[in-house]
Amino acid sequence: MASINSVEWRSICDKFTNAQRLTETESRNDPENDPFRSKYKARELLREVYCSLKSFEAGDGEEDAGGENCEQRPPDQPVDGQTEDAFSQGFSGDSPAGMRAAKLGAVEYYLGVNHVDTEELSAGQEHLMNCMKMLEKCRASSENVSLFIHVRNQLGILWAGRDETETAQGFLESAESIYQRYMKEDGRPPTDMTEYFTTEENLLTHQERTKRLFELAYTHTMYYLAQVYKNLGENERAATYCHSTLQRQLQLNQFSPMEWALNAATLSQYYITKGRYMEGRHCLAAATVISGLAGEVPSEAAAQESETESERREQLQQKRAEIARCWIKYCLNLLQDAKKLLEDNIGELDTDRQDELKRARRQEEEEEEKGRKSALLFGSEDTFDSIASVEEKVMCLFPLDFTEARTVFLVGQNYVTQAKEYFQMDGYVTDHIEILQDHSSLFRALAFFEEDLERRCKMHKRRVDMLEPICNDLNSRYYLLIRRQLMFELAETYNEMMDLKLTLANRQADNHSLDGHTIKKFNHLCSASAKYFQMFLDSLCSPEGKPPEHLEEEVLRPALVARFRVARLHSKLISSSPPVQLENLNRALENYKYVVQYCEAHPEAPAAVETELELSTEMVGLLPLKINRLKSRMAANN
Amino acid sequence: IMSKNKSSESVKVVVRCRPLSRKEESNGPAGGIVQMDLRLGQVILRNPRAPPSEPQKTFTFDAVYDSSSKQRDLYDESVRPLIDSVLAGFNGTIFAYGQTGTGKTYTMQGLWLDPEKQGVIPNAFDHIFTHISRSQSDKQYLVRASYLEIYLEEIRDLLDPNHGNTRGLELRESPETGVYVQDLTSCVCKSIKEIEEVMNVGNQARAVGATDMNEHSSRSHALFLITVECSQPGPDGRKHIRVGRLNLVDLAGSERQAKTGVQGDRLKEAAKINLSLSALGNVISALADGRSSHVPYRDSKLTRLLQDSLGGNAKTVMVATLGPAPQHYDETLTTLRYANRAKNIQNQPRVNEDPKDALLREFQKEIARLRAQLNHRRFRSKQKKEQVDGEAWERDGDEEEEEVEEEEVEKEAEEFVKLEEQRLEKENEAIREDQFLLAEEKQKLLGENEKMMGNLRKRQEATEQLTARYKAMESKLLVGGKNIIDHTNEQQKMLEMKRQEIAEQTRREREMQQQMLIQDEEAVELRETFTSLQQEVEAKTKKLKKLYAKLQCTKAEIKDVNDEHVRSRQELEQTQNELTRELKFKYLIIENFIPPEEKNKIMNRLMFDPDEDEWKFKPLVPDERLVPLIFHHF
């Protein structure tokens, strides 16, 4: 090999550096009508480098197989067959022949990237494949492993851009396994390709830096694989690779805290919808800890004095509130899933099931421990403990009794307060209400675990208290959908309270006679529920107040259920006056009839409301008898 | 069967094609690729690269305008009804959508100085103020305008003189009024001239902020917002306010839509891999997308701001603009497909009656308050006058209501002030001339008079100020025939009416034609009772033929999309090969004739780190201790 200090070599290095400069910086200032000017210039330089390299070292007497004669393999069938051979066959990386191949390969790589950047994909592909071919001659080692990874990353991007996701997957997965094998078998800090073309004295000082570049390239491999799996619909693997990407960013200290934290919090949302609460909690705890690294929220006074502080304040507050909202969902889903697990067919706590699950708990705990050990954990040395201590504050196993449920609830409620501090009603209506709805759902899930009916009723009362004023204040013109949700939830909550009151009253007074106070209370809850169901139904009407002839798919079930409930509620109202009774029964009948008739006229409807339809049909048959009996009794009394 | 509520209506979509430019004409004899059937509202698109046997693509819209169409036609037929709705208290939106250079801005703004070529916006201004000037005198109007642009997801107020320096505005929500732009400037406009001025100020601000106007405007969305509030006594005797909002939207060039994200922005570019780690959040969000989870993700600003216009409480017209040149075939097809989809969006427009945020109500209150104050002052000065004159002057009970009287009172007050001044002046003279008074005493009396004069003037000034404020306030409320006057004569009015009638007629005719076409198709299907086997065969053959043609169309469509991809790949490969050959040639020349250059050493020391987006210096002196410090920034 020619001397490192020879003039020719220096000229090659200069050209290469110049090409890099043109590609990375000059190209940003290229005019719109000549967008690739600098890149084309860089390309020419790289070609010169390539030619000089070949003539420069042609004297070494080695057979020359790079560059031009590359047509042996059709470009449409790129195969990456060298993963297995990469460590066993070919020149060793530090031999002259190995170095020469790597250098030529690197120039091919940069030419490839250059062509891809200028939207000449086929030529780019050709160059990248030439690089692959040069590398085929070498064993992977610290001198060239970086190039091994980079070229595969680029080919992955290229093929993904052509919608050939599987091909892309092949290249990226091979990059992944080369990295892993290299780290296992060698692990020395590798040389970066840019350093092939620098003068020797700089090499060592950059070791630390090039190691980082190498690791970063692998982080990108992870990130690209995440996208490839996502595009292939393999969400679980995609999530794992997102997780790895995050973990590597953290480990290598290549992240901005707030952005990282938000990403981790978002990833938790994937895990919790898949029922993987341990991973979800881990992501959230890491998000909380890492977001703390972004520093204190600037005070209001500081924010008023400087624009940057005020922007920082806004950013930090918002992102932390977002993370809090992710925590709320964690607590809520955990409670709701536990509830689903424990409830019997009428929605009450199934104590047999509870005992059974409690017995199985110990084993589960052991499994959790084991799972923790095998799972991908976040954290650098200094954050690891803090993450673990945040995790300890809330369980990730299903709560099985009221005490456990309560601790989960309280954590969730705490985050509700935090989130509401930023997402205030004034300015963030939609967000604020979503948080309130979650709060209400937290209460609802907790109420399931509460055995004392009186206290359960109070929990529902809390829900009504938080939702009712908002439902009435909102302008339907802009928030119709939200208002409908709120109306429905309020109606159901009142309904639930009414049921509870009735059970309580029946329990206290063994006989059927309820005292006047209870009746009053019962009727109040009953009509409040009916009122909100009716309000919901009215909101579907045209401006002239006519109910729609055809119910849209998304309101079909809610609307029919609301009708059905209005009917039931009216038949439940207690009154001693026969005319009032008659009126209520007529209202009930009218609504039952509506359900039946609507289902007759619309063939798509019955499937949506099977049980309700069955009961309604029955009631349409029975109620007239009851009404007639009442009528005749009234006639007799007169 | 239309199963939708009566209260909902779909977005109206009209398509307009600009003429071939001279340059395009000279490019080849091929001519335009867009044909239009104005009567049926159809666009027929010819694929310049396809064999003649391939069926052409046909799209049907609410109206189409070919290259010979006039601005006025488009306005009268497609926009006027929308503006009328806005004046009646509906929300209305007009979008201009299309590739850069297809005449979006010409359609929206046009040439302001040429009445024939004025676009939608100036015509709308004229329409609104003419309507107000002809309205009944019991109606009071208040017109406000705002102008903003959305550039790279940042909202800028174009009417704020400092808009270049300040941070972008934020979108906020209020329980009563929905989504709004915080701190957005809004100007009350009393005439066409004023609103045009507002538009000009905004246009200038937009141009100033941009280094390259074309580039800028093709990437930014411009929104001109007009609010028309109208108060009118209802049958219950109380004044009711209706508020119509008009959004005039000039969207960024459709070729940038993928980048600027108007199409609900989740329209992903199929399988492309995002290279920058900063987009990791998007990848994760896409995984976590679920009902029971929270995904910290924001819709694009434009989508949020115009959510009412696409599937909400508004009437919406979309004007899609096309270029007829063969080389724009792909873009034109994309625009047509997008426009075709927009037809399916359903809105539920409602009149905005007595909203809580009506500014008109506040203005009316303020005016009443000022008037009361003024009257109180006048009353006091009148009392004084009575004292001075010693005259018994009969006073009406309800002077404060009648405006004629108000003027009288005003005059009287002025007269009174004059008289008073004269009186004091005279007194002064009398005092000066009175030789019997001591000099000291004279001075004192004169001083007193002086003070009285001063008080009088001060009082007068205050009253004048109050009057000025009152008048300024009142002038903002427009009343037809009073402070906004219609200058057209009866004949012109008749002409206008006729023109509108004709436009209405054309519109209805087209609707009927389209309806007929659909019914024709249905009729074939419905004719199922056949008298003979022979007839049945005939009918079914006919139906089969029709369906077969449709099938072919769809197949062609599918093939089209596939071909498109292949073709562009081939084209690129071909160019690439040519370029490579050329480059090889140049490369040879360079290698053989040009010596290697000397390089700048500092340049060599500069390194760009693409992941950090930052410039870095390679250390001049290799120093191990420095290394960790530098890498800390990674």
Short mmCIF file of N, CA and C in Angstrom, two decimals, chain A residues 14 18 21 24-25 28 32 43-44 47-48 51 120 122-123 157 160 163 205 208-209 212 216 220 223-224 227-228 231 235 238-239 242 245-246 249 253 259 263 266-267 269-270 273 307 310-311 322 325-326 329 333 423 427-431 475 477-479 543 548 550 552, chain B residues 3-5 7 167 172-178 215 245 256 270-271 273-281 283-288 292-296 298 308 313 350-353 355 572-573 576 580 583 587 590-591 596 599 603-604 607-608 611 613 615 619 622 627 631 634:
data_model
loop_
_atom_site.label_atom_id
_atom_site.label_comp_id
_atom_site.label_asym_id
_atom_site.label_seq_id
_atom_site.Cartn_x
_atom_site.Cartn_y
_atom_site.Cartn_z
N ASP A 14 -8.42 14.63 0.63
CA ASP A 14 -9.02 15.95 0.47
C ASP A 14 -10.30 15.87 -0.33
N ASN A 18 -14.00 16.81 0.97
CA ASN A 18 -14.78 17.81 0.24
C ASN A 18 -16.15 17.27 -0.17
N ARG A 21 -18.35 17.31 2.73
CA ARG A 21 -18.80 18.66 3.05
C ARG A 21 -19.92 19.07 2.10
N GLU A 24 -23.18 17.12 2.98
CA GLU A 24 -23.88 17.34 4.24
C GLU A 24 -24.24 18.79 4.50
N THR A 25 -23.45 19.72 4.00
CA THR A 25 -23.76 21.10 4.35
C THR A 25 -24.07 21.96 3.15
N ARG A 28 -27.53 22.01 1.55
CA ARG A 28 -28.69 22.64 2.18
C ARG A 28 -28.99 23.98 1.54
N GLU A 32 -33.76 26.04 -5.43
CA GLU A 32 -34.92 25.21 -5.73
C GLU A 32 -34.87 24.63 -7.14
N ARG A 43 -20.77 13.81 -6.01
CA ARG A 43 -20.71 12.54 -6.72
C ARG A 43 -19.48 12.47 -7.62
N GLU A 44 -19.21 13.58 -8.31
CA GLU A 44 -18.04 13.59 -9.17
C GLU A 44 -16.77 13.38 -8.38
N ARG A 47 -16.41 9.83 -7.41
CA ARG A 47 -15.97 9.01 -8.54
C ARG A 47 -14.46 9.15 -8.75
N GLU A 48 -13.98 10.38 -8.61
CA GLU A 48 -12.53 10.59 -8.72
C GLU A 48 -11.81 9.77 -7.68
N CYS A 51 -11.67 6.19 -8.71
CA CYS A 51 -10.69 5.93 -9.76
C CYS A 51 -9.27 5.97 -9.21
N GLU A 120 -32.07 8.75 -7.67
CA GLU A 120 -31.75 7.79 -8.73
C GLU A 120 -31.57 6.43 -8.05
N SER A 122 -32.16 3.21 -8.78
CA SER A 122 -31.54 2.01 -9.35
C SER A 122 -30.04 2.10 -9.33
N ALA A 123 -29.53 3.29 -9.70
CA ALA A 123 -28.08 3.47 -9.68
C ALA A 123 -27.58 3.36 -8.25
N ILE A 157 -33.66 0.87 3.72
CA ILE A 157 -34.45 2.07 3.42
C ILE A 157 -34.89 2.06 1.97
N ALA A 160 -37.61 -0.53 1.29
CA ALA A 160 -38.86 -0.14 1.93
C ALA A 160 -39.55 0.96 1.14
N ASP A 163 -41.74 -0.23 -1.47
CA ASP A 163 -42.85 -1.07 -1.05
C ASP A 163 -42.49 -2.55 -0.99
N THR A 205 -7.62 9.34 18.25
CA THR A 205 -8.38 10.28 19.08
C THR A 205 -9.87 10.16 18.84
N GLU A 208 -13.51 7.09 20.57
CA GLU A 208 -14.74 7.23 21.35
C GLU A 208 -15.89 7.65 20.44
N ARG A 209 -15.59 8.62 19.60
CA ARG A 209 -16.58 9.18 18.71
C ARG A 209 -17.10 8.13 17.71
N ARG A 212 -19.46 5.74 19.08
CA ARG A 212 -20.81 6.30 19.19
C ARG A 212 -21.52 6.28 17.84
N LEU A 216 -24.86 4.35 17.05
CA LEU A 216 -25.99 5.10 16.52
C LEU A 216 -26.53 4.43 15.26
N HIS A 220 -30.30 3.04 14.61
CA HIS A 220 -31.12 3.26 13.42
C HIS A 220 -31.62 1.93 12.85
N TYR A 223 -34.55 1.07 14.72
CA TYR A 223 -35.64 1.99 14.41
C TYR A 223 -36.27 1.64 13.05
N TYR A 224 -35.43 1.34 12.08
CA TYR A 224 -35.96 0.98 10.77
C TYR A 224 -36.71 -0.34 10.84
N GLN A 227 -40.15 0.13 12.01
CA GLN A 227 -41.06 0.62 10.98
C GLN A 227 -41.41 -0.48 9.98
N VAL A 228 -40.41 -1.29 9.66
CA VAL A 228 -40.67 -2.38 8.72
C VAL A 228 -41.71 -3.33 9.31
N ASN A 231 -45.09 -1.79 9.21
CA ASN A 231 -45.68 -1.85 7.87
C ASN A 231 -46.12 -3.25 7.49
N ASN A 235 -47.35 -5.77 14.79
CA ASN A 235 -47.26 -4.69 15.77
C ASN A 235 -46.47 -5.06 17.01
N ALA A 238 -42.93 -4.78 16.21
CA ALA A 238 -42.64 -3.35 16.02
C ALA A 238 -42.49 -2.67 17.37
N ALA A 239 -43.38 -3.01 18.31
CA ALA A 239 -43.32 -2.40 19.64
C ALA A 239 -42.00 -2.77 20.31
N CYS A 242 -39.35 -0.64 18.86
CA CYS A 242 -39.45 0.74 19.35
C CYS A 242 -38.85 0.80 20.75
N THR A 245 -35.18 0.70 20.54
CA THR A 245 -34.66 1.99 20.09
C THR A 245 -34.59 2.95 21.27
N LEU A 246 -35.68 3.00 22.03
CA LEU A 246 -35.71 3.89 23.19
C LEU A 246 -34.63 3.51 24.19
N GLN A 249 -31.26 4.62 23.02
CA GLN A 249 -31.10 6.07 23.13
C GLN A 249 -30.72 6.44 24.56
N ASN A 253 -27.05 7.62 25.89
CA ASN A 253 -27.22 9.03 26.20
C ASN A 253 -27.42 9.86 24.94
N GLU A 259 -38.78 14.54 24.97
CA GLU A 259 -39.23 13.79 23.80
C GLU A 259 -39.18 12.29 24.12
N ASN A 263 -42.33 9.62 24.30
CA ASN A 263 -42.35 8.41 23.48
C ASN A 263 -42.53 7.17 24.34
N THR A 266 -46.05 6.98 25.45
CA THR A 266 -46.93 6.54 24.37
C THR A 266 -46.80 5.03 24.16
N LEU A 267 -45.57 4.54 24.26
CA LEU A 267 -45.38 3.10 24.08
C LEU A 267 -46.13 2.33 25.16
N GLN A 269 -48.91 2.92 26.22
CA GLN A 269 -50.30 2.80 25.81
C GLN A 269 -50.50 1.60 24.89
N TYR A 270 -49.47 1.29 24.13
CA TYR A 270 -49.56 0.06 23.33
C TYR A 270 -49.64 -1.14 24.27
N THR A 273 -53.00 -1.66 26.21
CA THR A 273 -54.13 -2.17 25.44
C THR A 273 -53.95 -3.65 25.12
N GLU A 307 -39.39 35.25 26.86
CA GLU A 307 -40.17 34.45 25.90
C GLU A 307 -39.74 32.98 25.94
N SER A 310 -41.03 31.21 28.94
CA SER A 310 -42.46 30.98 28.88
C SER A 310 -42.76 29.82 27.95
N GLU A 311 -41.99 29.73 26.88
CA GLU A 311 -42.20 28.60 25.96
C GLU A 311 -41.80 27.29 26.63
N GLU A 322 -49.36 15.33 29.63
CA GLU A 322 -49.63 14.22 28.72
C GLU A 322 -49.21 12.89 29.35
N ARG A 325 -51.64 11.79 31.80
CA ARG A 325 -52.84 11.20 31.17
C ARG A 325 -52.59 9.75 30.78
N CYS A 326 -51.36 9.46 30.36
CA CYS A 326 -51.03 8.07 30.05
C CYS A 326 -51.11 7.21 31.31
N LYS A 329 -54.69 6.35 32.14
CA LYS A 329 -55.20 5.24 31.34
C LYS A 329 -54.68 3.90 31.87
N ASN A 333 -57.37 1.19 32.90
CA ASN A 333 -57.43 -0.10 32.21
C ASN A 333 -57.18 -1.27 33.15
N PHE A 423 -54.47 20.94 31.55
CA PHE A 423 -55.62 20.89 30.62
C PHE A 423 -56.86 21.44 31.31
N GLY A 427 -59.88 26.73 27.48
CA GLY A 427 -58.77 26.63 26.54
C GLY A 427 -58.56 25.21 26.03
N TYR A 428 -58.91 24.23 26.86
CA TYR A 428 -58.69 22.84 26.44
C TYR A 428 -59.94 22.00 26.70
N VAL A 429 -61.04 22.44 26.17
CA VAL A 429 -62.31 21.81 26.52
C VAL A 429 -62.29 20.30 26.31
N THR A 430 -61.91 19.89 25.10
CA THR A 430 -61.98 18.47 24.77
C THR A 430 -61.09 17.65 25.69
N ASP A 431 -59.85 18.11 25.87
CA ASP A 431 -58.92 17.38 26.72
C ASP A 431 -59.44 17.31 28.15
N ASN A 475 -71.69 24.05 24.80
CA ASN A 475 -72.49 24.46 23.66
C ASN A 475 -72.61 23.30 22.67
N ARG A 477 -73.54 23.26 19.78
CA ARG A 477 -73.17 23.56 18.41
C ARG A 477 -71.75 23.07 18.12
N TYR A 478 -70.89 23.14 19.14
CA TYR A 478 -69.51 22.73 18.90
C TYR A 478 -69.17 21.40 19.55
N TYR A 479 -69.91 21.03 20.55
CA TYR A 479 -69.52 19.84 21.30
C TYR A 479 -70.65 18.82 21.38
N PRO A 543 -83.61 19.91 13.54
CA PRO A 543 -83.89 21.20 14.19
C PRO A 543 -85.39 21.40 14.45
N PRO A 548 -84.97 11.18 13.79
CA PRO A 548 -84.49 10.78 12.46
C PRO A 548 -85.15 9.49 11.98
N HIS A 550 -83.78 7.44 9.99
CA HIS A 550 -82.75 6.41 9.91
C HIS A 550 -81.65 6.77 10.89
N GLU A 552 -77.94 6.61 12.20
CA GLU A 552 -76.60 6.30 11.70
C GLU A 552 -76.00 5.16 12.51
N SER B 3 -80.92 8.53 2.72
CA SER B 3 -81.39 8.19 4.04
C SER B 3 -80.91 9.20 5.07
N LYS B 4 -80.16 10.18 4.60
CA LYS B 4 -79.59 11.14 5.55
C LYS B 4 -80.67 12.07 6.10
N ASN B 5 -80.32 12.70 7.19
CA ASN B 5 -81.22 13.72 7.73
C ASN B 5 -81.37 14.83 6.70
N SER B 7 -81.34 17.76 7.54
CA SER B 7 -80.50 18.87 8.01
C SER B 7 -79.07 18.74 7.53
N ARG B 167 -44.13 34.85 18.46
CA ARG B 167 -44.35 33.41 18.32
C ARG B 167 -45.67 33.17 17.63
N ARG B 172 -57.04 27.41 20.82
CA ARG B 172 -57.62 27.11 22.12
C ARG B 172 -59.08 26.73 21.92
N GLU B 173 -59.67 26.20 23.00
CA GLU B 173 -61.08 25.84 22.93
C GLU B 173 -61.83 26.52 24.05
N SER B 174 -63.04 26.92 23.77
CA SER B 174 -63.86 27.45 24.85
C SER B 174 -65.18 26.66 24.86
N PRO B 175 -65.73 26.45 26.04
CA PRO B 175 -66.95 25.63 26.13
C PRO B 175 -68.09 26.22 25.32
N GLU B 176 -68.08 27.55 25.16
CA GLU B 176 -69.21 28.17 24.49
C GLU B 176 -69.00 28.36 23.00
N THR B 177 -67.75 28.59 22.60
CA THR B 177 -67.55 28.94 21.20
C THR B 177 -66.64 27.98 20.44
N GLY B 178 -66.24 26.90 21.06
CA GLY B 178 -65.45 25.91 20.33
C GLY B 178 -64.02 26.36 20.11
N GLU B 215 -42.62 30.03 -3.60
CA GLU B 215 -42.29 28.90 -2.76
C GLU B 215 -43.14 28.94 -1.48
N ARG B 245 -70.34 33.09 9.74
CA ARG B 245 -68.88 33.17 9.61
C ARG B 245 -68.49 32.65 8.24
N ARG B 256 -48.03 19.59 -2.40
CA ARG B 256 -47.37 19.59 -1.11
C ARG B 256 -48.24 18.96 -0.03
N ALA B 270 -47.44 5.11 2.22
CA ALA B 270 -47.47 3.69 2.44
C ALA B 270 -46.32 3.14 3.27
N ALA B 271 -45.27 2.74 2.62
CA ALA B 271 -44.28 1.96 3.36
C ALA B 271 -42.97 2.69 3.55
N ILE B 273 -39.89 4.52 4.85
CA ILE B 273 -39.30 4.52 6.17
C ILE B 273 -38.87 5.92 6.54
N ASN B 274 -39.22 6.32 7.74
CA ASN B 274 -38.81 7.62 8.21
C ASN B 274 -37.38 7.52 8.71
N LEU B 275 -36.52 8.39 8.21
CA LEU B 275 -35.11 8.23 8.52
C LEU B 275 -34.71 8.88 9.83
N SER B 276 -35.40 9.95 10.17
CA SER B 276 -34.95 10.71 11.34
C SER B 276 -35.56 10.14 12.61
N LEU B 277 -34.71 9.98 13.61
CA LEU B 277 -35.19 9.43 14.88
C LEU B 277 -36.21 10.35 15.53
N SER B 278 -36.25 11.60 15.10
CA SER B 278 -37.22 12.51 15.71
C SER B 278 -38.65 12.09 15.40
N ALA B 279 -38.81 11.19 14.43
CA ALA B 279 -40.16 10.74 14.11
C ALA B 279 -40.53 9.45 14.83
N LEU B 280 -39.68 9.03 15.76
CA LEU B 280 -39.97 7.80 16.51
C LEU B 280 -41.36 7.88 17.15
N GLY B 281 -41.68 9.09 17.63
CA GLY B 281 -42.99 9.29 18.26
C GLY B 281 -44.13 8.91 17.33
N VAL B 283 -44.10 6.71 14.93
CA VAL B 283 -44.13 5.27 14.78
C VAL B 283 -44.84 4.65 15.99
N ILE B 284 -44.46 5.12 17.17
CA ILE B 284 -45.07 4.56 18.37
C ILE B 284 -46.56 4.90 18.43
N SER B 285 -46.90 6.15 18.10
CA SER B 285 -48.32 6.54 18.13
C SER B 285 -49.15 5.64 17.25
N ALA B 286 -48.59 5.30 16.10
CA ALA B 286 -49.35 4.47 15.17
C ALA B 286 -49.62 3.10 15.77
N LEU B 287 -48.71 2.62 16.61
CA LEU B 287 -48.92 1.32 17.25
C LEU B 287 -49.96 1.42 18.35
N ALA B 288 -49.88 2.52 19.10
CA ALA B 288 -50.70 2.64 20.30
C ALA B 288 -52.11 3.11 20.01
N SER B 292 -59.02 2.76 24.13
CA SER B 292 -58.95 2.89 25.57
C SER B 292 -57.61 3.45 26.03
N SER B 293 -56.85 4.02 25.12
CA SER B 293 -55.57 4.56 25.56
C SER B 293 -55.47 6.03 25.18
N HIS B 294 -54.47 6.69 25.75
CA HIS B 294 -54.26 8.09 25.42
C HIS B 294 -53.02 8.22 24.56
N VAL B 295 -53.19 8.77 23.38
CA VAL B 295 -52.04 8.96 22.51
C VAL B 295 -51.78 10.44 22.39
N PRO B 296 -50.68 10.90 22.97
CA PRO B 296 -50.38 12.34 22.88
C PRO B 296 -50.12 12.70 21.43
N ARG B 298 -51.55 15.44 18.21
CA ARG B 298 -52.42 16.56 17.86
C ARG B 298 -52.75 16.52 16.39
N ASP B 308 -65.21 22.33 11.53
CA ASP B 308 -66.62 22.56 11.28
C ASP B 308 -66.95 22.52 9.80
N ASN B 313 -70.76 21.97 11.41
CA ASN B 313 -71.79 22.98 11.26
C ASN B 313 -71.35 24.04 10.26
N ARG B 350 -76.30 24.82 10.64
CA ARG B 350 -77.40 25.41 11.40
C ARG B 350 -77.19 26.90 11.52
N VAL B 351 -78.29 27.63 11.63
CA VAL B 351 -78.17 29.07 11.81
C VAL B 351 -77.63 29.33 13.22
N ASN B 352 -76.66 30.23 13.31
CA ASN B 352 -76.12 30.59 14.62
C ASN B 352 -76.95 31.72 15.21
N GLU B 353 -77.86 31.39 16.11
CA GLU B 353 -78.73 32.42 16.65
C GLU B 353 -78.33 32.75 18.08
N PRO B 355 -75.62 33.72 19.70
CA PRO B 355 -74.49 33.10 20.38
C PRO B 355 -73.98 34.04 21.47
N LEU B 572 -37.31 6.92 -14.57
CA LEU B 572 -36.19 7.34 -13.74
C LEU B 572 -34.93 6.55 -14.09
N GLU B 573 -35.11 5.28 -14.34
CA GLU B 573 -33.96 4.46 -14.68
C GLU B 573 -33.33 4.92 -15.98
N GLN B 576 -31.54 8.05 -15.55
CA GLN B 576 -30.35 7.76 -14.76
C GLN B 576 -29.25 7.20 -15.65
N THR B 580 -25.72 8.85 -16.29
CA THR B 580 -24.49 8.15 -15.94
C THR B 580 -23.52 8.18 -17.10
N LEU B 583 -22.10 11.50 -17.37
CA LEU B 583 -21.19 11.74 -16.27
C LEU B 583 -19.85 11.05 -16.48
N TYR B 587 -16.41 12.86 -16.40
CA TYR B 587 -15.49 12.32 -15.42
C TYR B 587 -14.13 12.05 -16.08
N ILE B 590 -12.47 15.38 -16.76
CA ILE B 590 -11.93 15.97 -15.54
C ILE B 590 -10.64 15.27 -15.13
N GLU B 591 -10.70 13.98 -15.16
CA GLU B 591 -9.56 13.19 -14.72
C GLU B 591 -8.32 13.50 -15.54
N PRO B 596 -5.82 18.35 -9.45
CA PRO B 596 -6.57 18.44 -8.18
C PRO B 596 -6.39 19.79 -7.50
N LYS B 599 -7.14 22.62 -1.13
CA LYS B 599 -8.35 22.74 -0.31
C LYS B 599 -8.16 23.67 0.89
N MET B 603 -12.14 24.46 6.16
CA MET B 603 -13.27 23.70 5.64
C MET B 603 -13.16 22.23 6.02
N ASN B 604 -11.94 21.75 5.94
CA ASN B 604 -11.73 20.34 6.25
C ASN B 604 -12.00 20.01 7.72
N MET B 607 -17.17 19.57 10.44
CA MET B 607 -17.89 18.29 10.26
C MET B 607 -19.34 18.53 10.57
N PHE B 608 -20.18 17.98 9.79
CA PHE B 608 -21.61 18.13 10.10
C PHE B 608 -22.16 16.84 10.67
N ASP B 611 -27.32 13.90 12.80
CA ASP B 611 -28.28 13.53 13.83
C ASP B 611 -28.50 14.63 14.84
N ASP B 613 -27.94 17.82 13.92
CA ASP B 613 -28.26 19.01 13.18
C ASP B 613 -27.33 20.15 13.60
N TRP B 615 -23.17 21.92 13.66
CA TRP B 615 -21.80 21.95 13.15
C TRP B 615 -20.82 21.61 14.25
N PRO B 619 -11.22 18.45 16.56
CA PRO B 619 -10.24 19.13 17.39
C PRO B 619 -8.93 19.37 16.61
N PRO B 622 -5.09 16.89 18.84
CA PRO B 622 -5.68 15.69 19.44
C PRO B 622 -5.45 15.68 20.95
N VAL B 627 -11.98 14.88 24.54
CA VAL B 627 -12.89 14.02 23.80
C VAL B 627 -14.25 13.82 24.50
N PHE B 631 -18.13 14.78 23.12
CA PHE B 631 -19.14 13.76 22.86
C PHE B 631 -20.33 13.89 23.76
N PHE B 634 -23.59 14.62 22.07
CA PHE B 634 -24.30 13.70 21.18
C PHE B 634 -25.63 13.26 21.74
#
